[in-house]
mmCIF file with all atom_site columns, C-alpha atoms in Angstrom:
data_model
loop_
_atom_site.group_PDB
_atom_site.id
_atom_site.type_symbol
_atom_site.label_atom_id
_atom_site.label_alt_id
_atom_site.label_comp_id
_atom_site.label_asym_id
_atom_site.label_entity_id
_atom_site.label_seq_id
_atom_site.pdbx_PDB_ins_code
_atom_site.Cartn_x
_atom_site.Cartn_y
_atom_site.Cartn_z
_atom_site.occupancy
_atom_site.B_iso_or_equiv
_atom_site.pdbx_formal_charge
_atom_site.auth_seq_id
_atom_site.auth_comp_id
_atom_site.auth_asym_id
_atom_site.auth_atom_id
_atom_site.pdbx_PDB_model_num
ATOM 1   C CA . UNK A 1 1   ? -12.673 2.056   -33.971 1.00 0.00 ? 1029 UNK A CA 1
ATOM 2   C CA . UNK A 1 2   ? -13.287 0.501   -30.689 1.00 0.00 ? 1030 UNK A CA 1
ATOM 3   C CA . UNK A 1 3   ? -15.125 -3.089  -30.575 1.00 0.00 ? 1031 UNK A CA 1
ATOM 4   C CA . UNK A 1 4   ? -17.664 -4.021  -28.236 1.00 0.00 ? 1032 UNK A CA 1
ATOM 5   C CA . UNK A 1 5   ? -18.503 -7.678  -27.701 1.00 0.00 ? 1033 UNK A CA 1
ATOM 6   C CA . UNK A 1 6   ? -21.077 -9.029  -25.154 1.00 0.00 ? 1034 UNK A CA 1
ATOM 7   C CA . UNK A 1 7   ? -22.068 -12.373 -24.038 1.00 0.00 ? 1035 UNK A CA 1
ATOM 8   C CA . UNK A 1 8   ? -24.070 -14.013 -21.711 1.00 0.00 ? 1036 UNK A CA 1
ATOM 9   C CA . UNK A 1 9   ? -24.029 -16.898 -19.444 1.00 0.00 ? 1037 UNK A CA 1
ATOM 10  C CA . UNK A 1 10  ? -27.087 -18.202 -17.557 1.00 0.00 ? 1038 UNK A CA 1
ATOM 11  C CA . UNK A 1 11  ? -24.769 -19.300 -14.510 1.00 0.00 ? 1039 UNK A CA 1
ATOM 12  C CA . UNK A 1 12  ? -21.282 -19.068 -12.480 1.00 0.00 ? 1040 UNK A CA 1
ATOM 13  C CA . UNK A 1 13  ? -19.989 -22.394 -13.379 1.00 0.00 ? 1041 UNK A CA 1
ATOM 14  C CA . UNK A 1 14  ? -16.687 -22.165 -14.130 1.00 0.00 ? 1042 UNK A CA 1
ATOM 15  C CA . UNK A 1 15  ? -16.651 -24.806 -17.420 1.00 0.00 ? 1043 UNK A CA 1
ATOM 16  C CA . UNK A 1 16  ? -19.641 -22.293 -18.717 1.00 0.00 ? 1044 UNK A CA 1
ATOM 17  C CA . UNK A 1 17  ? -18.155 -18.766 -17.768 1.00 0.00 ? 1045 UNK A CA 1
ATOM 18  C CA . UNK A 1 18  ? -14.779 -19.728 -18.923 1.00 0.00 ? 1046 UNK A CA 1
ATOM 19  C CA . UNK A 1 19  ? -16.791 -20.409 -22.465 1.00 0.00 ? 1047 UNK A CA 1
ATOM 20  C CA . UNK A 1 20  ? -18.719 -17.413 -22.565 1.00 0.00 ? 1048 UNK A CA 1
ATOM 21  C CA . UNK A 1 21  ? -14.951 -15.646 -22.590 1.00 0.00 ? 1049 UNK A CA 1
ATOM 22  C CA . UNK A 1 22  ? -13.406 -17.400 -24.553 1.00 0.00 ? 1050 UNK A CA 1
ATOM 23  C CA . UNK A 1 23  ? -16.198 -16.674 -27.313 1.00 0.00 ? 1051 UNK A CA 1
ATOM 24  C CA . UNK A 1 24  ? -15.584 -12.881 -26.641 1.00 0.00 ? 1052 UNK A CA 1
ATOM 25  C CA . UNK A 1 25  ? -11.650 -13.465 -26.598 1.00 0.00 ? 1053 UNK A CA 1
ATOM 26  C CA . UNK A 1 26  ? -12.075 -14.905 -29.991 1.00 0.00 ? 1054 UNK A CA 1
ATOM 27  C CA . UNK A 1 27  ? -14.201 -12.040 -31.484 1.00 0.00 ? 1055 UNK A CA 1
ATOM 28  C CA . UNK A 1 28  ? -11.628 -10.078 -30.288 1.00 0.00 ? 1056 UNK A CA 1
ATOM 29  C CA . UNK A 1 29  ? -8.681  -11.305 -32.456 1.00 0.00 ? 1057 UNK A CA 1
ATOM 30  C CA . UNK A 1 30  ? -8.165  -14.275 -29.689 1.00 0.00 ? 1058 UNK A CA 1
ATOM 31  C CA . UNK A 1 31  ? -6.652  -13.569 -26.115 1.00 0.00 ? 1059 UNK A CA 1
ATOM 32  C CA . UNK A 1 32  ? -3.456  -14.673 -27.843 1.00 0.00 ? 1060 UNK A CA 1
ATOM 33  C CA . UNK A 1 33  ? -3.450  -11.821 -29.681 1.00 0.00 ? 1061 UNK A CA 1
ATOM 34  C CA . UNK A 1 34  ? -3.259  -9.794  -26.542 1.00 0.00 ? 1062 UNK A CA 1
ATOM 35  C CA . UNK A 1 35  ? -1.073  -11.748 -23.808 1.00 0.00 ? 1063 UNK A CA 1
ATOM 36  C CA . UNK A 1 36  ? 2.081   -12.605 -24.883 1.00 0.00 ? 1064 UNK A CA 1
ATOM 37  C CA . UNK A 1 37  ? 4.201   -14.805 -23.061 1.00 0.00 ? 1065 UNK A CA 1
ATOM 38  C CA . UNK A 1 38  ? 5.511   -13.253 -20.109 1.00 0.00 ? 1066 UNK A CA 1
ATOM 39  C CA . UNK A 1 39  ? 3.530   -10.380 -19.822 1.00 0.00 ? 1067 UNK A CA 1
ATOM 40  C CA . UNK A 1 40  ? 2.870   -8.850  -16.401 1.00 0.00 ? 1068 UNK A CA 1
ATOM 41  C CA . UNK A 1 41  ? -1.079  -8.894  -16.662 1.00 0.00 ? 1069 UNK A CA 1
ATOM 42  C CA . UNK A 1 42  ? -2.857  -6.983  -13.999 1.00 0.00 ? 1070 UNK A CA 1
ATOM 43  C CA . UNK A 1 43  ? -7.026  -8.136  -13.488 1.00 0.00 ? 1071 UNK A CA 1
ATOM 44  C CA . UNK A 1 44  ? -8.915  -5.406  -12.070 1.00 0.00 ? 1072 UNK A CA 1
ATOM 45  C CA . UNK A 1 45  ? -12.251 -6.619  -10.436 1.00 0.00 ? 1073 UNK A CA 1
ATOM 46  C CA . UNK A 1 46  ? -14.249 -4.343  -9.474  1.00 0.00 ? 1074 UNK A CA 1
ATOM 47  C CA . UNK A 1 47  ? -14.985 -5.161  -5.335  1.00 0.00 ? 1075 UNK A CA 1
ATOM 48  C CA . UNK A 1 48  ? -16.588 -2.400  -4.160  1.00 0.00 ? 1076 UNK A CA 1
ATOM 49  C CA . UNK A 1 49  ? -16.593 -3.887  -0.864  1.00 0.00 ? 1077 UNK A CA 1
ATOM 50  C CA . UNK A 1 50  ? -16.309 -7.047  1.195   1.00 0.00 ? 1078 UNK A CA 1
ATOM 51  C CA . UNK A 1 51  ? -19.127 -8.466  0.243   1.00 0.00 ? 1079 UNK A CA 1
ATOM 52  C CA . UNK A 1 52  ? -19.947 -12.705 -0.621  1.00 0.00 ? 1080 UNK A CA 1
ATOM 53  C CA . UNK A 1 53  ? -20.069 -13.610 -4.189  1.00 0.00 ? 1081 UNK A CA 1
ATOM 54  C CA . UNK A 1 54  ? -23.780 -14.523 -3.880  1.00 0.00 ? 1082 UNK A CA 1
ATOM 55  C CA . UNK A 1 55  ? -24.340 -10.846 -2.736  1.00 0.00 ? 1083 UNK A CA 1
ATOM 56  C CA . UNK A 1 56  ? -23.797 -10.060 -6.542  1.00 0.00 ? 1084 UNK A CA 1
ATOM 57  C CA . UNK A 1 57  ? -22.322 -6.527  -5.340  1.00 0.00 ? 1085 UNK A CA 1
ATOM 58  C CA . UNK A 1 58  ? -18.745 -7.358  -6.824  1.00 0.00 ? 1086 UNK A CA 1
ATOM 59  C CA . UNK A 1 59  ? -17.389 -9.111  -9.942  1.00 0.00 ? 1087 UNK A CA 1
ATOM 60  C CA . UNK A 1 60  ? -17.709 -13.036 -9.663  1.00 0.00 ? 1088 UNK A CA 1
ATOM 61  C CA . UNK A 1 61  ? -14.835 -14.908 -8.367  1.00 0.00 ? 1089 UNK A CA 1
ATOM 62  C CA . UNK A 1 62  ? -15.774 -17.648 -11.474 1.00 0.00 ? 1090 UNK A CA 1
ATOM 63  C CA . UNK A 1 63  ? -15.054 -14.544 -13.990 1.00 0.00 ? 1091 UNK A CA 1
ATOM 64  C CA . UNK A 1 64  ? -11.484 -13.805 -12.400 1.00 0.00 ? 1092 UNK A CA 1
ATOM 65  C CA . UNK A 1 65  ? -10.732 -17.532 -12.231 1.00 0.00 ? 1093 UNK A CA 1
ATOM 66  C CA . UNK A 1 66  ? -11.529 -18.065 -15.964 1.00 0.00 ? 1094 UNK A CA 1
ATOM 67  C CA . UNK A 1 67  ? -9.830  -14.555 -17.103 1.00 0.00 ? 1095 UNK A CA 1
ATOM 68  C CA . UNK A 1 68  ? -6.907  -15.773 -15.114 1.00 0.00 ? 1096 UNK A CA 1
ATOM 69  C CA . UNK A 1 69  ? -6.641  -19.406 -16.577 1.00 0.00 ? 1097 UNK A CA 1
ATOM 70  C CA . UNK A 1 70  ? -7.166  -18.272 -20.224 1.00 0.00 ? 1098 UNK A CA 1
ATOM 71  C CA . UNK A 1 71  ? -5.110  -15.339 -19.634 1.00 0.00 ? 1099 UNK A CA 1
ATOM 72  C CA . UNK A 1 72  ? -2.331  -17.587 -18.193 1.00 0.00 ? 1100 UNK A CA 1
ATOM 73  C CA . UNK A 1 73  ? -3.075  -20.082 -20.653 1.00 0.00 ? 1101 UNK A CA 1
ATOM 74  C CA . UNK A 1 74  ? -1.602  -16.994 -22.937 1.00 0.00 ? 1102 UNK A CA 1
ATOM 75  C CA . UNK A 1 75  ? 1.614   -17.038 -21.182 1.00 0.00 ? 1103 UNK A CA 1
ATOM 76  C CA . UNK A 1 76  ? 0.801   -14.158 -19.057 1.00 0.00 ? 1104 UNK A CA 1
ATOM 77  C CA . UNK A 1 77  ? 1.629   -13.833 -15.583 1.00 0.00 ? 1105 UNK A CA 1
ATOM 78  C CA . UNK A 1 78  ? -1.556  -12.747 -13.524 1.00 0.00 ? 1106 UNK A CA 1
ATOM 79  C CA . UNK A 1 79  ? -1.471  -10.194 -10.279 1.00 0.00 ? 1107 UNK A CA 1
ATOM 80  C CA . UNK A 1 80  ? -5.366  -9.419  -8.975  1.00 0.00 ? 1108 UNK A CA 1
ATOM 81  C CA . UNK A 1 81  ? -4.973  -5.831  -8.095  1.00 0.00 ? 1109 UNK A CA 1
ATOM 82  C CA . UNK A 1 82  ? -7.860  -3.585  -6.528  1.00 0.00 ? 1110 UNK A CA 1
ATOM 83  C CA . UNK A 1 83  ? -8.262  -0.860  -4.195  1.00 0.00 ? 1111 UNK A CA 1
ATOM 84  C CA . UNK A 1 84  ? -11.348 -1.176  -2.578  1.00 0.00 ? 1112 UNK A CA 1
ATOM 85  C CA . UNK A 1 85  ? -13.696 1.284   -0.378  1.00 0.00 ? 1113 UNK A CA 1
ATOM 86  C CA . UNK A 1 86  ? -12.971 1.173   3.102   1.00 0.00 ? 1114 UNK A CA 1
ATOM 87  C CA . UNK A 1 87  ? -10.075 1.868   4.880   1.00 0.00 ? 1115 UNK A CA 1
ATOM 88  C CA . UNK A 1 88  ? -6.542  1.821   2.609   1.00 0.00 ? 1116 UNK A CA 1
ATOM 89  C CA . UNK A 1 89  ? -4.816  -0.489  4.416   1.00 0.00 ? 1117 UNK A CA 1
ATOM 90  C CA . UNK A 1 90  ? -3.656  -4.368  3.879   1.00 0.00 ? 1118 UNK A CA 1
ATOM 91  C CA . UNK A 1 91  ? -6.047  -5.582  6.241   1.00 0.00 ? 1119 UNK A CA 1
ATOM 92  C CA . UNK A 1 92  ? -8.623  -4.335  4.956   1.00 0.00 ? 1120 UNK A CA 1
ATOM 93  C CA . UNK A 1 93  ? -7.366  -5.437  1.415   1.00 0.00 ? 1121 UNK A CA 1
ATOM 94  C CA . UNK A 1 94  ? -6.714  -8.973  2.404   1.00 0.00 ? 1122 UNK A CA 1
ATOM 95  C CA . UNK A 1 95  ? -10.583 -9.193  4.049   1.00 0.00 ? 1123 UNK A CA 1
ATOM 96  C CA . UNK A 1 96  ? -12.023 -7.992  0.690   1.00 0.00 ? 1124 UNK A CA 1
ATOM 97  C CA . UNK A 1 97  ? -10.056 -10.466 -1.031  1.00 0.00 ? 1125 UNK A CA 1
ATOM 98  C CA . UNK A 1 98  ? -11.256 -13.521 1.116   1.00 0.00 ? 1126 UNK A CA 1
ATOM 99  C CA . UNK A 1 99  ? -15.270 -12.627 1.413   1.00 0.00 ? 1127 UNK A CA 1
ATOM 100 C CA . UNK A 1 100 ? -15.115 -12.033 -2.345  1.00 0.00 ? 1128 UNK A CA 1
ATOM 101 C CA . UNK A 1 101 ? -13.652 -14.936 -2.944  1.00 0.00 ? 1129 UNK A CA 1
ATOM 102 C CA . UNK A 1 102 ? -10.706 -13.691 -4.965  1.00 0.00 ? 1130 UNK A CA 1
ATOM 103 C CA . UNK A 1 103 ? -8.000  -15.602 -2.079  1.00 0.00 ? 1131 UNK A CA 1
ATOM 104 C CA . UNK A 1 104 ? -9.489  -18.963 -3.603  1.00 0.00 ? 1132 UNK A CA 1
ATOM 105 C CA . UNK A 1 105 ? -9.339  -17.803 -6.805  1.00 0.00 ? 1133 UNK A CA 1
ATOM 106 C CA . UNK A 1 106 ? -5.555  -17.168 -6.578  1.00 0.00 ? 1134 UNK A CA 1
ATOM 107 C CA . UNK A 1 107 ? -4.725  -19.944 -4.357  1.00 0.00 ? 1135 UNK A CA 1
ATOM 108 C CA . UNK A 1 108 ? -6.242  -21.933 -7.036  1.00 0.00 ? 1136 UNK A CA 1
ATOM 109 C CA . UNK A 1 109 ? -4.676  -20.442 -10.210 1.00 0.00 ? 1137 UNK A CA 1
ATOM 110 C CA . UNK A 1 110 ? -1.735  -19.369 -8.126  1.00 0.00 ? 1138 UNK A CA 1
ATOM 111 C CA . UNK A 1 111 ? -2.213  -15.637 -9.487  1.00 0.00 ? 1139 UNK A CA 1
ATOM 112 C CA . UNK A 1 112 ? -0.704  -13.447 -6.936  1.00 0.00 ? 1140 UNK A CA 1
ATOM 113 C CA . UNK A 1 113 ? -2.595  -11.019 -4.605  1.00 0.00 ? 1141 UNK A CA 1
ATOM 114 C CA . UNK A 1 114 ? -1.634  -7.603  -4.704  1.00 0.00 ? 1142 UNK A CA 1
ATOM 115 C CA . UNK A 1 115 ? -1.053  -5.886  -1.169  1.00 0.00 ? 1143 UNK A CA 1
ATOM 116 C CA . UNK A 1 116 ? 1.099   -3.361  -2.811  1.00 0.00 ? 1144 UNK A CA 1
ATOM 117 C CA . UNK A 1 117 ? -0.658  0.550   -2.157  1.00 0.00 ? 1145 UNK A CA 1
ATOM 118 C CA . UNK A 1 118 ? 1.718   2.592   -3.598  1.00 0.00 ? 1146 UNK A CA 1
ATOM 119 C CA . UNK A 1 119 ? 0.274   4.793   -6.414  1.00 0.00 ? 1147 UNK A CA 1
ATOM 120 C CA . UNK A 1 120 ? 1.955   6.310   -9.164  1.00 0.00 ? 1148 UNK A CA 1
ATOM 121 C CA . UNK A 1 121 ? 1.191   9.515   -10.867 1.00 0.00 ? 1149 UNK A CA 1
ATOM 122 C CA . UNK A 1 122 ? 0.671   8.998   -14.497 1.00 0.00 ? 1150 UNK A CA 1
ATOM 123 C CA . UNK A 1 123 ? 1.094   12.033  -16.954 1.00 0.00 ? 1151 UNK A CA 1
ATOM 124 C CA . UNK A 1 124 ? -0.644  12.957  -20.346 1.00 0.00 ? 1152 UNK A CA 1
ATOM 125 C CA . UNK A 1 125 ? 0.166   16.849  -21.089 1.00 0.00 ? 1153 UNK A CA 1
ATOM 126 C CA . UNK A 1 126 ? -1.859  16.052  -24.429 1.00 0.00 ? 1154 UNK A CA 1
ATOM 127 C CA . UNK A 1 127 ? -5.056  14.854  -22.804 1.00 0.00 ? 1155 UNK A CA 1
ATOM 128 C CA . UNK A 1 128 ? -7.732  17.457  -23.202 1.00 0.00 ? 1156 UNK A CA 1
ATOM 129 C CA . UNK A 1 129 ? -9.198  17.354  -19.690 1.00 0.00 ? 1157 UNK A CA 1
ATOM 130 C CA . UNK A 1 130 ? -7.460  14.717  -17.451 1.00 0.00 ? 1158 UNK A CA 1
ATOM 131 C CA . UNK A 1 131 ? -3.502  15.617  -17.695 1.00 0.00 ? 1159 UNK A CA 1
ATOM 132 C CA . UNK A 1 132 ? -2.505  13.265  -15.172 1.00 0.00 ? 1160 UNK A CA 1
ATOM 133 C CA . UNK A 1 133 ? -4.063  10.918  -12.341 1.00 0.00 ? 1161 UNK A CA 1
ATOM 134 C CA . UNK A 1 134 ? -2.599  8.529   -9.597  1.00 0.00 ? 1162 UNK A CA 1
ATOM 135 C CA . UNK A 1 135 ? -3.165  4.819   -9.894  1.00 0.00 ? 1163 UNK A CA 1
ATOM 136 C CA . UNK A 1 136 ? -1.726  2.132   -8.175  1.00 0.00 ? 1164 UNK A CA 1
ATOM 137 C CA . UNK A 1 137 ? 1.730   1.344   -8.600  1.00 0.00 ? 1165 UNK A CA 1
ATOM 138 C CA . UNK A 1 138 ? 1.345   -2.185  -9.367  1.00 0.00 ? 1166 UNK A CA 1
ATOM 139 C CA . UNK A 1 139 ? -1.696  -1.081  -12.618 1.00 0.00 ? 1167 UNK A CA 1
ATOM 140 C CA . UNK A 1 140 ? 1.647   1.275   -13.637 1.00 0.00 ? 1168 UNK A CA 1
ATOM 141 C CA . UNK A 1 141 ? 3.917   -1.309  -13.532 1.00 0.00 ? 1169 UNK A CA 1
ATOM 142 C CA . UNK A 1 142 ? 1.773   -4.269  -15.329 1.00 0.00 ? 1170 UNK A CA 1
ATOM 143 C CA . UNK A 1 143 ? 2.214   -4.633  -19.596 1.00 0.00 ? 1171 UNK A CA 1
ATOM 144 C CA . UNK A 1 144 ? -1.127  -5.074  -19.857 1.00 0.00 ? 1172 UNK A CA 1
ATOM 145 C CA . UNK A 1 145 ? -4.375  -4.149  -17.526 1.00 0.00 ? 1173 UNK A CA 1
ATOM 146 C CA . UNK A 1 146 ? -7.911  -6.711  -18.170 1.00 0.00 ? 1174 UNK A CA 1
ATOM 147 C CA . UNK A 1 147 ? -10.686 -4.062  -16.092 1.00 0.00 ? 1175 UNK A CA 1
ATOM 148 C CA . UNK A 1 148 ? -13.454 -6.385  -15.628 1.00 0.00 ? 1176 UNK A CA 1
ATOM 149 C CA . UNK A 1 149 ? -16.829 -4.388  -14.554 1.00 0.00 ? 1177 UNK A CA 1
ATOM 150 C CA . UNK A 1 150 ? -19.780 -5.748  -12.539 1.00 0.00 ? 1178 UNK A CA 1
ATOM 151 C CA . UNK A 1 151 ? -23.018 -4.577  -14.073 1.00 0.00 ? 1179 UNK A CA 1
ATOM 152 C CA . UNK A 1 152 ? -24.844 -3.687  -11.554 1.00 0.00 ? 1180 UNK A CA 1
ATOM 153 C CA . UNK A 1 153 ? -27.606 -1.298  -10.316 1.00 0.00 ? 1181 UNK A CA 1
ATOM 154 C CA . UNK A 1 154 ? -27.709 1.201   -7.204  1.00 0.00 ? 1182 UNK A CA 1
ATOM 155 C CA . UNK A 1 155 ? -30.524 2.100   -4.997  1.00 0.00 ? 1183 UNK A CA 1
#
């Protein structure tokens, strides 16, 4: 059985968002649990597009930061990898990063950026409906993938 745990936080600070996870970490079984030391850990925000944090359109540079401290805390070793909407191309890519504020996150943490666009086509001849898909190379490659949504309307 899958577990589901949900918290809130009134704000972005850092000191409280980096609380509010490590609450759900420890309903989890603690992040320590998870990341062992060493692990290639990919975070996947979810940035849509290039758009400011106050825009609330992507996930919060504050939630990255505080994934990627605890996470690193762990003994894992963080790469922010996305593939936003747009055109593919590192330029694009490294303009996403900076208006969503995920360059300060990782010049602050020092989690790496990923520019890499390769994909990798993943197989599952078991799987019922989806047998394989392409992801990113650098998702394929990582021990351990943290998806972190932004709930969020459209219209």
């Amino acid at each position: 059985m899958h577990k589901v745990v949900i918290n809130i936080s009134e704000n972005y600070r850092l000191d409280r968002v980096t609380q509010c996870l490590e609450q759900v970490f420890e309903q989890l079984g603690g992040l320590e649990s998870i990341v062992k030391p060493g692990m290639k850990v990919a975070i996947k925000p979810n940035l849509l597009m290039a758009k400011k944090p106050e825009e609330a359109a992507t996930t919060h540079p504050a939630v990255i930061q505080a994934v990627t401290a605890l996470v690193q805390k762990s003994g894992g070793i963080v790469s922010i990898v996305e593939s936003p909407g747009g055109a593919y191309h590192t330029n694009h890519l490294k303009k996403v990063y900076a208006i969503t504020g995920m360059e300060a996150v990782a010049n602050e943490t020092g989690a790496e950026l990923n520019y890499d666009l390769r994909v990798e086509k993943i197989e599952n001849p078991e799987a019922k409906i989806v047998k394989s898909l392409k992801i990113l190379k650098p998702l394929a490659d990582a021990d351990l993938i943290i998806n972190i949504a932004k709930l969020k309307t459209h219209g």
